[in-house]
Amino acid sequence: MPELPEVETIKRDLEKLVLGLKITQVIIHDVRVIQNQIKGKFEDELKGLTIVKITRRAKAMVIQFNHHRYLVVHLKMTGQMIYGEDLKQTQKLKETKVVFKLSNGKYLNYNDQRLFGRLILTDDLQKVAYLNKLGPEPLEKEFASSWLIATVKELSKRRKTAIKVQLLDQTFIAGIGNIYASEILFDAKVDPQKRLHRLNQDELTRIHRSTVKVLNAAVKQRGTSMRNYRDSAGEKGNFMKTIKVYGRENEGCFNCKSLIQRISQAQRSTFYCAACQR
DNA sequence: CCTAATCCCTGTAAGC
DNA sequence: TGCTTACAGGGATTAG
């Protein structure tokens, strides 16, 4: 499940590989990836465009072309953007849904086992709904502990959401998903079930610090490969060895040895240490 | 306006 | 062993 660190890793790698290259051909093997966009139009519009910039916002990667065209890539659960050969041709991969042929003879393969991911081609990023309701980027200056304290104080007046559920809300903070939400709260020693109005200033300061710390460490380790995540070279990330709670139900807490608990919050799994996080 | 549930998808793993 | 069923979850959509 590519979250901020995974998408950032792919973005940084692709920048070194494809900037300045032209799209010479687009082959869409499964139209569900482009939703209601017209297949022929999608292919034609991209053909001949040059990749001039790649950015990331929350969990979305934006490939910017000349002529004011943008391709918004959201990998969701099992999406991959892999650079190299045409995987559909060389490996008969059924997960390869879209292939972009590049002017250097290489390919960009969009793979997606479960088809939750989406590719959106637009001439105006303002038109992409997802991008226009996002909270601050946690690794940018705008995400300050004073901002977090003030915002949670304001939010807690009208909602009593559990902090774990709140961390998954992309309109609150952008880019945190289910793995890192659990990891951040373990690092901050805060109970994921604690509701917003019960969080004090010290706890919020810790959540802020842990968010920056955990996400930076995960970027440095090239992300977490629990299942399908692969970087642009098809390689796994390395953050699994740093994971403290996610996926560790009934295993010992590295801090206090008591068993890691798994609970369900908003139809999603949360992992935590009930002894360390209270 | 808000929050909570449902849906989309398919490989994997648990259960009978 | 082999088949069936439950589960994983980001975010759009729908229901309440």
mmCIF file of C-alpha atoms (C1' of nucleotides) in Angstrom:
data_model
loop_
_atom_site.group_PDB
_atom_site.id
_atom_site.type_symbol
_atom_site.label_atom_id
_atom_site.label_comp_id
_atom_site.label_asym_id
_atom_site.label_seq_id
_atom_site.Cartn_x
_atom_site.Cartn_y
_atom_site.Cartn_z
ATOM 1 C CA MET A 1 0.000 0.000 0.000
ATOM 2 C CA PRO A 2 2.002 2.913 -1.269
ATOM 3 C CA GLU A 3 1.856 5.819 1.165
ATOM 4 C CA LEU A 4 3.939 8.998 1.211
ATOM 5 C CA PRO A 5 7.379 7.334 1.589
ATOM 6 C CA GLU A 6 6.737 4.793 -1.157
ATOM 7 C CA VAL A 7 5.400 7.331 -3.658
ATOM 8 C CA GLU A 8 8.246 9.718 -2.807
ATOM 9 C CA THR A 9 10.767 6.929 -3.486
ATOM 10 C CA ILE A 10 9.272 6.189 -6.893
ATOM 11 C CA LYS A 11 9.071 9.885 -7.722
ATOM 12 C CA ARG A 12 12.750 10.502 -6.882
ATOM 13 C CA ASP A 13 13.898 7.472 -8.873
ATOM 14 C CA LEU A 14 11.819 8.286 -11.920
ATOM 15 C CA GLU A 15 13.107 11.863 -11.934
ATOM 16 C CA LYS A 16 16.578 10.505 -12.607
ATOM 17 C CA LEU A 17 15.364 8.136 -15.312
ATOM 18 C CA VAL A 18 12.740 9.756 -17.487
ATOM 19 C CA LEU A 19 12.990 13.560 -17.338
ATOM 20 C CA GLY A 20 13.365 14.936 -20.857
ATOM 21 C CA LEU A 21 12.105 11.765 -22.511
ATOM 22 C CA LYS A 22 9.191 11.720 -24.903
ATOM 23 C CA ILE A 23 6.202 9.368 -24.842
ATOM 24 C CA THR A 24 6.258 7.624 -28.211
ATOM 25 C CA GLN A 25 3.395 5.178 -27.646
ATOM 26 C CA VAL A 26 0.731 4.373 -25.072
ATOM 27 C CA ILE A 27 -0.883 0.952 -24.798
ATOM 28 C CA ILE A 28 -3.848 0.595 -22.482
ATOM 29 C CA HIS A 29 -4.465 -3.055 -21.637
ATOM 30 C CA ASP A 30 -7.258 -2.380 -19.156
ATOM 31 C CA VAL A 31 -9.473 0.668 -19.556
ATOM 32 C CA ARG A 32 -10.661 0.568 -15.943
ATOM 33 C CA VAL A 33 -7.378 2.255 -14.987
ATOM 34 C CA ILE A 34 -8.401 5.418 -16.813
ATOM 35 C CA GLN A 35 -11.998 5.265 -15.555
ATOM 36 C CA ASN A 36 -14.308 7.362 -17.699
ATOM 37 C CA GLN A 37 -11.615 8.928 -19.867
ATOM 38 C CA ILE A 38 -11.734 7.955 -23.526
ATOM 39 C CA LYS A 39 -9.102 5.371 -24.423
ATOM 40 C CA GLY A 40 -8.177 6.693 -27.870
ATOM 41 C CA LYS A 41 -8.077 10.267 -26.681
ATOM 42 C CA PHE A 42 -5.926 9.349 -23.686
ATOM 43 C CA GLU A 43 -3.410 7.540 -25.916
ATOM 44 C CA ASP A 44 -3.343 10.224 -28.605
ATOM 45 C CA GLU A 45 -2.969 13.144 -26.241
ATOM 46 C CA LEU A 46 0.025 11.631 -24.465
ATOM 47 C CA LYS A 47 1.834 10.589 -27.614
ATOM 48 C CA GLY A 48 4.627 13.023 -28.463
ATOM 49 C CA LEU A 49 4.632 14.792 -25.091
ATOM 50 C CA THR A 50 7.901 15.311 -23.204
ATOM 51 C CA ILE A 51 8.226 14.632 -19.474
ATOM 52 C CA VAL A 52 9.438 17.883 -17.930
ATOM 53 C CA LYS A 53 8.850 17.447 -14.212
ATOM 54 C CA ILE A 54 7.649 14.929 -11.623
ATOM 55 C CA THR A 55 6.144 15.925 -8.301
ATOM 56 C CA ARG A 56 4.304 14.231 -5.456
ATOM 57 C CA ARG A 57 1.325 15.436 -3.465
ATOM 58 C CA ALA A 58 0.005 13.198 -0.659
ATOM 59 C CA LYS A 59 -0.009 9.676 -2.166
ATOM 60 C CA ALA A 60 -0.322 10.868 -5.752
ATOM 61 C CA MET A 61 2.504 11.302 -8.235
ATOM 62 C CA VAL A 62 2.117 13.995 -10.882
ATOM 63 C CA ILE A 63 4.020 13.565 -14.128
ATOM 64 C CA GLN A 64 4.165 16.941 -15.836
ATOM 65 C CA PHE A 65 4.563 17.229 -19.599
ATOM 66 C CA ASN A 66 5.071 20.104 -21.978
ATOM 67 C CA HIS A 67 1.952 21.720 -23.455
ATOM 68 C CA HIS A 68 0.455 21.957 -19.937
ATOM 69 C CA ARG A 69 -0.439 18.299 -19.641
ATOM 70 C CA TYR A 70 -0.340 16.396 -16.376
ATOM 71 C CA LEU A 71 -0.709 12.710 -15.600
ATOM 72 C CA VAL A 72 -1.900 12.159 -12.037
ATOM 73 C CA VAL A 73 -0.969 8.666 -10.868
ATOM 74 C CA HIS A 74 -2.589 7.227 -7.764
ATOM 75 C CA LEU A 75 -1.291 3.747 -6.968
ATOM 76 C CA LYS A 76 -3.880 3.079 -4.221
ATOM 77 C CA MET A 77 -3.326 -0.446 -2.905
ATOM 78 C CA THR A 78 -1.344 -2.441 -5.451
ATOM 79 C CA GLY A 79 -0.291 -0.019 -8.165
ATOM 80 C CA GLN A 80 3.295 -0.036 -9.429
ATOM 81 C CA MET A 81 5.164 2.206 -11.872
ATOM 82 C CA ILE A 82 8.088 0.208 -13.187
ATOM 83 C CA TYR A 83 10.768 1.404 -15.596
ATOM 84 C CA GLY A 84 12.540 -0.931 -17.998
ATOM 85 C CA GLU A 85 11.325 -3.377 -20.591
ATOM 86 C CA ASP A 86 7.719 -3.808 -21.727
ATOM 87 C CA LEU A 87 6.672 -6.196 -18.968
ATOM 88 C CA LYS A 88 3.520 -7.270 -20.751
ATOM 89 C CA GLN A 89 5.660 -8.418 -23.684
ATOM 90 C CA THR A 90 8.631 -9.864 -21.820
ATOM 91 C CA GLN A 91 6.852 -11.489 -18.884
ATOM 92 C CA LYS A 92 3.225 -11.731 -20.037
ATOM 93 C CA LEU A 93 2.303 -9.969 -16.799
ATOM 94 C CA LYS A 94 -1.438 -9.739 -16.481
ATOM 95 C CA GLU A 95 -1.085 -7.003 -13.858
ATOM 96 C CA THR A 96 0.465 -4.684 -16.457
ATOM 97 C CA LYS A 97 -2.457 -2.435 -17.293
ATOM 98 C CA VAL A 98 -0.814 0.439 -19.171
ATOM 99 C CA VAL A 99 2.519 0.625 -20.991
ATOM 100 C CA PHE A 100 4.206 3.898 -21.954
ATOM 101 C CA LYS A 101 6.922 3.583 -24.585
ATOM 102 C CA LEU A 102 9.660 6.188 -24.193
ATOM 103 C CA SER A 103 11.921 7.904 -26.714
ATOM 104 C CA ASN A 104 15.022 6.114 -25.371
ATOM 105 C CA GLY A 105 13.493 2.725 -26.248
ATOM 106 C CA LYS A 106 12.604 1.905 -22.621
ATOM 107 C CA TYR A 107 9.138 1.588 -21.095
ATOM 108 C CA LEU A 108 7.156 2.737 -18.102
ATOM 109 C CA ASN A 109 4.781 -0.010 -16.970
ATOM 110 C CA TYR A 110 1.758 0.739 -14.852
ATOM 111 C CA ASN A 111 0.971 -2.511 -13.006
ATOM 112 C CA ASP A 112 -1.982 -3.036 -10.728
ATOM 113 C CA GLN A 113 -3.137 -6.355 -9.343
ATOM 114 C CA ARG A 114 -6.348 -5.101 -7.816
ATOM 115 C CA LEU A 115 -7.175 -2.179 -10.066
ATOM 116 C CA PHE A 116 -7.855 0.349 -7.355
ATOM 117 C CA GLY A 117 -5.269 2.728 -8.802
ATOM 118 C CA ARG A 118 -6.064 5.432 -11.351
ATOM 119 C CA LEU A 119 -4.325 7.435 -14.055
ATOM 120 C CA ILE A 120 -5.851 10.845 -14.738
ATOM 121 C CA LEU A 121 -4.719 12.954 -17.687
ATOM 122 C CA THR A 122 -5.548 16.629 -17.369
ATOM 123 C CA ASP A 123 -4.505 20.086 -18.526
ATOM 124 C CA ASP A 124 -5.495 21.605 -15.204
ATOM 125 C CA LEU A 125 -4.600 20.108 -11.818
ATOM 126 C CA GLN A 126 -7.318 22.244 -10.247
ATOM 127 C CA LYS A 127 -9.820 19.948 -11.918
ATOM 128 C CA VAL A 128 -8.519 16.884 -10.058
ATOM 129 C CA ALA A 129 -10.725 16.644 -6.972
ATOM 130 C CA TYR A 130 -8.318 14.558 -4.905
ATOM 131 C CA LEU A 131 -5.564 17.190 -5.135
ATOM 132 C CA ASN A 132 -7.748 20.052 -4.037
ATOM 133 C CA LYS A 133 -8.835 18.975 -0.608
ATOM 134 C CA LEU A 134 -5.559 17.775 0.857
ATOM 135 C CA GLY A 135 -4.066 18.857 4.153
ATOM 136 C CA PRO A 136 -0.443 19.938 4.589
ATOM 137 C CA GLU A 137 2.517 17.843 3.502
ATOM 138 C CA PRO A 138 3.987 16.420 6.714
ATOM 139 C CA LEU A 139 7.578 16.756 5.507
ATOM 140 C CA GLU A 140 7.181 20.419 4.548
ATOM 141 C CA LYS A 141 7.567 23.488 6.765
ATOM 142 C CA GLU A 142 3.811 24.129 6.754
ATOM 143 C CA PHE A 143 3.421 21.106 9.037
ATOM 144 C CA ALA A 144 4.485 22.614 12.361
ATOM 145 C CA SER A 145 3.644 21.370 15.857
ATOM 146 C CA SER A 146 1.907 24.691 16.530
ATOM 147 C CA TRP A 147 -0.280 24.051 13.477
ATOM 148 C CA LEU A 148 -1.107 20.552 14.711
ATOM 149 C CA ILE A 149 -2.023 21.724 18.196
ATOM 150 C CA ALA A 150 -4.208 24.556 16.900
ATOM 151 C CA THR A 151 -5.896 22.429 14.235
ATOM 152 C CA VAL A 152 -6.705 19.530 16.549
ATOM 153 C CA LYS A 153 -8.031 21.971 19.124
ATOM 154 C CA GLU A 154 -10.344 23.430 16.498
ATOM 155 C CA LEU A 155 -11.407 20.036 15.101
ATOM 156 C CA SER A 156 -12.102 18.590 18.535
ATOM 157 C CA LYS A 157 -14.844 21.175 19.081
ATOM 158 C CA ARG A 158 -17.044 19.407 16.561
ATOM 159 C CA ARG A 159 -15.760 15.863 16.247
ATOM 160 C CA LYS A 160 -14.561 13.205 18.626
ATOM 161 C CA THR A 161 -12.742 10.982 16.150
ATOM 162 C CA ALA A 162 -10.051 8.619 17.368
ATOM 163 C CA ILE A 163 -6.582 9.979 16.548
ATOM 164 C CA LYS A 164 -5.687 6.942 14.390
ATOM 165 C CA VAL A 165 -8.740 7.489 12.189
ATOM 166 C CA GLN A 166 -7.970 11.201 12.005
ATOM 167 C CA LEU A 167 -4.414 10.533 10.820
ATOM 168 C CA LEU A 168 -5.803 8.620 7.830
ATOM 169 C CA ASP A 169 -7.882 11.626 6.748
ATOM 170 C CA GLN A 170 -6.012 13.129 3.788
ATOM 171 C CA THR A 171 -7.762 16.467 4.243
ATOM 172 C CA PHE A 172 -6.145 16.673 7.694
ATOM 173 C CA ILE A 173 -2.555 15.659 6.886
ATOM 174 C CA ALA A 174 -1.588 14.423 3.428
ATOM 175 C CA GLY A 175 0.090 11.107 2.714
ATOM 176 C CA ILE A 176 -0.285 9.014 5.884
ATOM 177 C CA GLY A 177 -1.830 5.566 5.355
ATOM 178 C CA ASN A 178 -2.618 2.581 7.507
ATOM 179 C CA ILE A 179 0.942 1.359 8.069
ATOM 180 C CA TYR A 180 2.468 4.685 9.081
ATOM 181 C CA ALA A 181 -0.522 5.777 11.184
ATOM 182 C CA SER A 182 0.086 2.804 13.484
ATOM 183 C CA GLU A 183 3.849 3.315 13.454
ATOM 184 C CA ILE A 184 3.611 7.044 14.216
ATOM 185 C CA LEU A 185 1.332 6.507 17.202
ATOM 186 C CA PHE A 186 3.562 3.766 18.591
ATOM 187 C CA ASP A 187 6.572 6.067 18.303
ATOM 188 C CA ALA A 188 4.612 8.867 19.978
ATOM 189 C CA LYS A 189 3.346 6.491 22.691
ATOM 190 C CA VAL A 190 -0.248 7.566 22.134
ATOM 191 C CA ASP A 191 -3.259 5.230 22.281
ATOM 192 C CA PRO A 192 -4.750 5.072 18.754
ATOM 193 C CA GLN A 193 -8.241 4.996 20.282
ATOM 194 C CA LYS A 194 -7.743 8.288 22.106
ATOM 195 C CA ARG A 195 -10.195 10.857 20.829
ATOM 196 C CA LEU A 196 -9.135 14.287 19.662
ATOM 197 C CA HIS A 197 -10.541 16.270 22.573
ATOM 198 C CA ARG A 198 -8.581 14.116 25.023
ATOM 199 C CA LEU A 199 -5.172 14.788 23.472
ATOM 200 C CA ASN A 200 -3.055 17.229 25.428
ATOM 201 C CA GLN A 201 -0.375 19.545 24.097
ATOM 202 C CA ASP A 202 2.451 17.214 25.019
ATOM 203 C CA GLU A 203 0.873 14.283 23.200
ATOM 204 C CA LEU A 204 0.275 16.388 20.099
ATOM 205 C CA THR A 205 3.854 17.595 20.179
ATOM 206 C CA ARG A 206 4.972 13.967 20.297
ATOM 207 C CA ILE A 207 2.649 13.012 17.427
ATOM 208 C CA HIS A 208 4.104 15.842 15.371
ATOM 209 C CA ARG A 209 7.677 14.827 16.079
ATOM 210 C CA SER A 210 6.971 11.134 15.436
ATOM 211 C CA THR A 211 5.188 11.868 12.159
ATOM 212 C CA VAL A 212 8.228 13.686 10.787
ATOM 213 C CA LYS A 213 10.635 11.141 12.271
ATOM 214 C CA VAL A 214 8.855 8.007 11.022
ATOM 215 C CA LEU A 215 8.109 9.337 7.535
ATOM 216 C CA ASN A 216 11.667 10.631 7.055
ATOM 217 C CA ALA A 217 13.110 7.310 8.193
ATOM 218 C CA ALA A 218 10.784 5.437 5.821
ATOM 219 C CA VAL A 219 11.780 7.634 2.878
ATOM 220 C CA LYS A 220 15.437 7.031 3.741
ATOM 221 C CA GLN A 221 14.760 3.265 3.733
ATOM 222 C CA ARG A 222 12.880 3.478 0.425
ATOM 223 C CA GLY A 223 9.496 2.561 1.886
ATOM 224 C CA THR A 224 7.785 -0.551 3.228
ATOM 225 C CA SER A 225 6.975 -3.660 1.172
ATOM 226 C CA MET A 226 4.344 -5.511 3.148
ATOM 227 C CA ARG A 227 2.895 -7.085 0.022
ATOM 228 C CA ASN A 228 2.907 -5.520 -3.404
ATOM 229 C CA TYR A 229 4.924 -2.373 -3.075
ATOM 230 C CA ARG A 230 7.855 -2.208 -5.475
ATOM 231 C CA ASP A 231 9.978 0.755 -6.516
ATOM 232 C CA SER A 232 10.524 1.844 -10.127
ATOM 233 C CA ALA A 233 13.154 -0.883 -10.548
ATOM 234 C CA GLY A 234 10.803 -3.564 -9.184
ATOM 235 C CA GLU A 235 12.705 -3.763 -5.870
ATOM 236 C CA LYS A 236 11.224 -3.932 -2.374
ATOM 237 C CA GLY A 237 11.621 -1.186 0.206
ATOM 238 C CA ASN A 238 13.636 -1.721 3.410
ATOM 239 C CA PHE A 239 11.472 -0.185 6.129
ATOM 240 C CA MET A 240 9.984 -3.560 7.160
ATOM 241 C CA LYS A 241 12.939 -4.134 9.476
ATOM 242 C CA THR A 242 12.143 -0.851 11.203
ATOM 243 C CA ILE A 243 8.409 -1.558 11.585
ATOM 244 C CA LYS A 244 7.484 -1.773 15.263
ATOM 245 C CA VAL A 245 3.782 -2.703 15.326
ATOM 246 C CA TYR A 246 2.103 -2.992 11.922
ATOM 247 C CA GLY A 247 1.282 -6.615 11.114
ATOM 248 C CA ARG A 248 2.759 -7.818 14.423
ATOM 249 C CA GLU A 249 -0.403 -9.016 16.192
ATOM 250 C CA ASN A 250 0.411 -11.247 19.175
ATOM 251 C CA GLU A 251 4.129 -10.687 18.776
ATOM 252 C CA GLY A 252 6.174 -9.074 21.534
ATOM 253 C CA CYS A 253 6.521 -5.312 21.771
ATOM 254 C CA PHE A 254 10.174 -4.388 21.128
ATOM 255 C CA ASN A 255 9.941 -1.919 23.979
ATOM 256 C CA CYS A 256 8.158 -3.785 26.798
ATOM 257 C CA LYS A 257 7.681 -7.375 25.558
ATOM 258 C CA SER A 258 3.898 -7.359 26.023
ATOM 259 C CA LEU A 259 1.878 -8.592 23.040
ATOM 260 C CA ILE A 260 0.993 -6.231 20.202
ATOM 261 C CA GLN A 261 -2.770 -5.837 19.862
ATOM 262 C CA ARG A 262 -4.776 -5.636 16.700
ATOM 263 C CA ILE A 263 -8.071 -3.759 16.721
ATOM 264 C CA SER A 264 -10.440 -2.507 14.051
ATOM 265 C CA GLN A 265 -11.077 1.224 13.627
ATOM 266 C CA ALA A 266 -13.239 2.578 10.791
ATOM 267 C CA GLN A 267 -13.105 -0.821 9.036
ATOM 268 C CA ARG A 268 -9.302 -0.785 9.126
ATOM 269 C CA SER A 269 -6.741 -2.661 11.218
ATOM 270 C CA THR A 270 -4.797 -0.796 13.858
ATOM 271 C CA PHE A 271 -1.794 -2.335 15.588
ATOM 272 C CA TYR A 272 -0.526 -1.018 18.901
ATOM 273 C CA CYS A 273 1.016 -1.834 22.249
ATOM 274 C CA ALA A 274 -1.606 -1.348 24.943
ATOM 275 C CA ALA A 275 1.107 -1.105 27.580
ATOM 276 C CA CYS A 276 3.282 1.528 25.887
ATOM 277 C CA GLN A 277 0.467 3.525 24.297
ATOM 278 C CA ARG A 278 -2.038 4.888 26.778
ATOM 279 C "C1'" DC B 1 -23.437 20.099 7.271
ATOM 280 C "C1'" DC B 2 -21.538 15.824 9.281
ATOM 281 C "C1'" DT B 3 -20.161 10.805 10.129
ATOM 282 C "C1'" DA B 4 -20.404 5.976 9.043
ATOM 283 C "C1'" DA B 5 -20.997 2.336 5.933
ATOM 284 C "C1'" DT B 6 -20.465 0.418 1.282
ATOM 285 C "C1'" DC B 7 -18.165 -0.431 -2.860
ATOM 286 C "C1'" DC B 8 -14.513 -1.327 -5.994
ATOM 287 C "C1'" DC B 9 -10.916 -5.540 -6.919
ATOM 288 C "C1'" DT B 10 -8.140 -10.077 -6.701
ATOM 289 C "C1'" DG B 11 -4.380 -12.814 -4.527
ATOM 290 C "C1'" DT B 12 -3.665 -15.054 -0.331
ATOM 291 C "C1'" DA B 13 -4.702 -17.533 3.632
ATOM 292 C "C1'" DA B 14 -7.694 -19.504 6.860
ATOM 293 C "C1'" DG B 15 -11.327 -22.850 7.604
ATOM 294 C "C1'" DC B 16 -14.171 -26.832 6.878
ATOM 295 C "C1'" DT C 1 -6.215 -32.244 -0.193
ATOM 296 C "C1'" DG C 2 -9.437 -29.270 -2.312
ATOM 297 C "C1'" DC C 3 -12.872 -26.161 -2.319
ATOM 298 C "C1'" DT C 4 -15.129 -22.061 -0.248
ATOM 299 C "C1'" DT C 5 -15.036 -17.954 2.204
ATOM 300 C "C1'" DA C 6 -13.025 -14.051 4.586
ATOM 301 C "C1'" DC C 7 -9.765 -10.596 4.437
ATOM 302 C "C1'" DA C 8 -6.506 -6.842 3.038
ATOM 303 C "C1'" DG C 9 -7.612 -1.185 2.419
ATOM 304 C "C1'" DG C 10 -7.581 4.280 -0.232
ATOM 305 C "C1'" DG C 11 -10.806 6.978 -1.358
ATOM 306 C "C1'" DA C 12 -15.247 7.930 -4.050
ATOM 307 C "C1'" DT C 13 -19.838 7.389 -3.275
ATOM 308 C "C1'" DT C 14 -23.996 6.561 -0.853
ATOM 309 C "C1'" DA C 15 -26.830 6.297 3.213
ATOM 310 C "C1'" DG C 16 -28.383 8.071 7.428
#
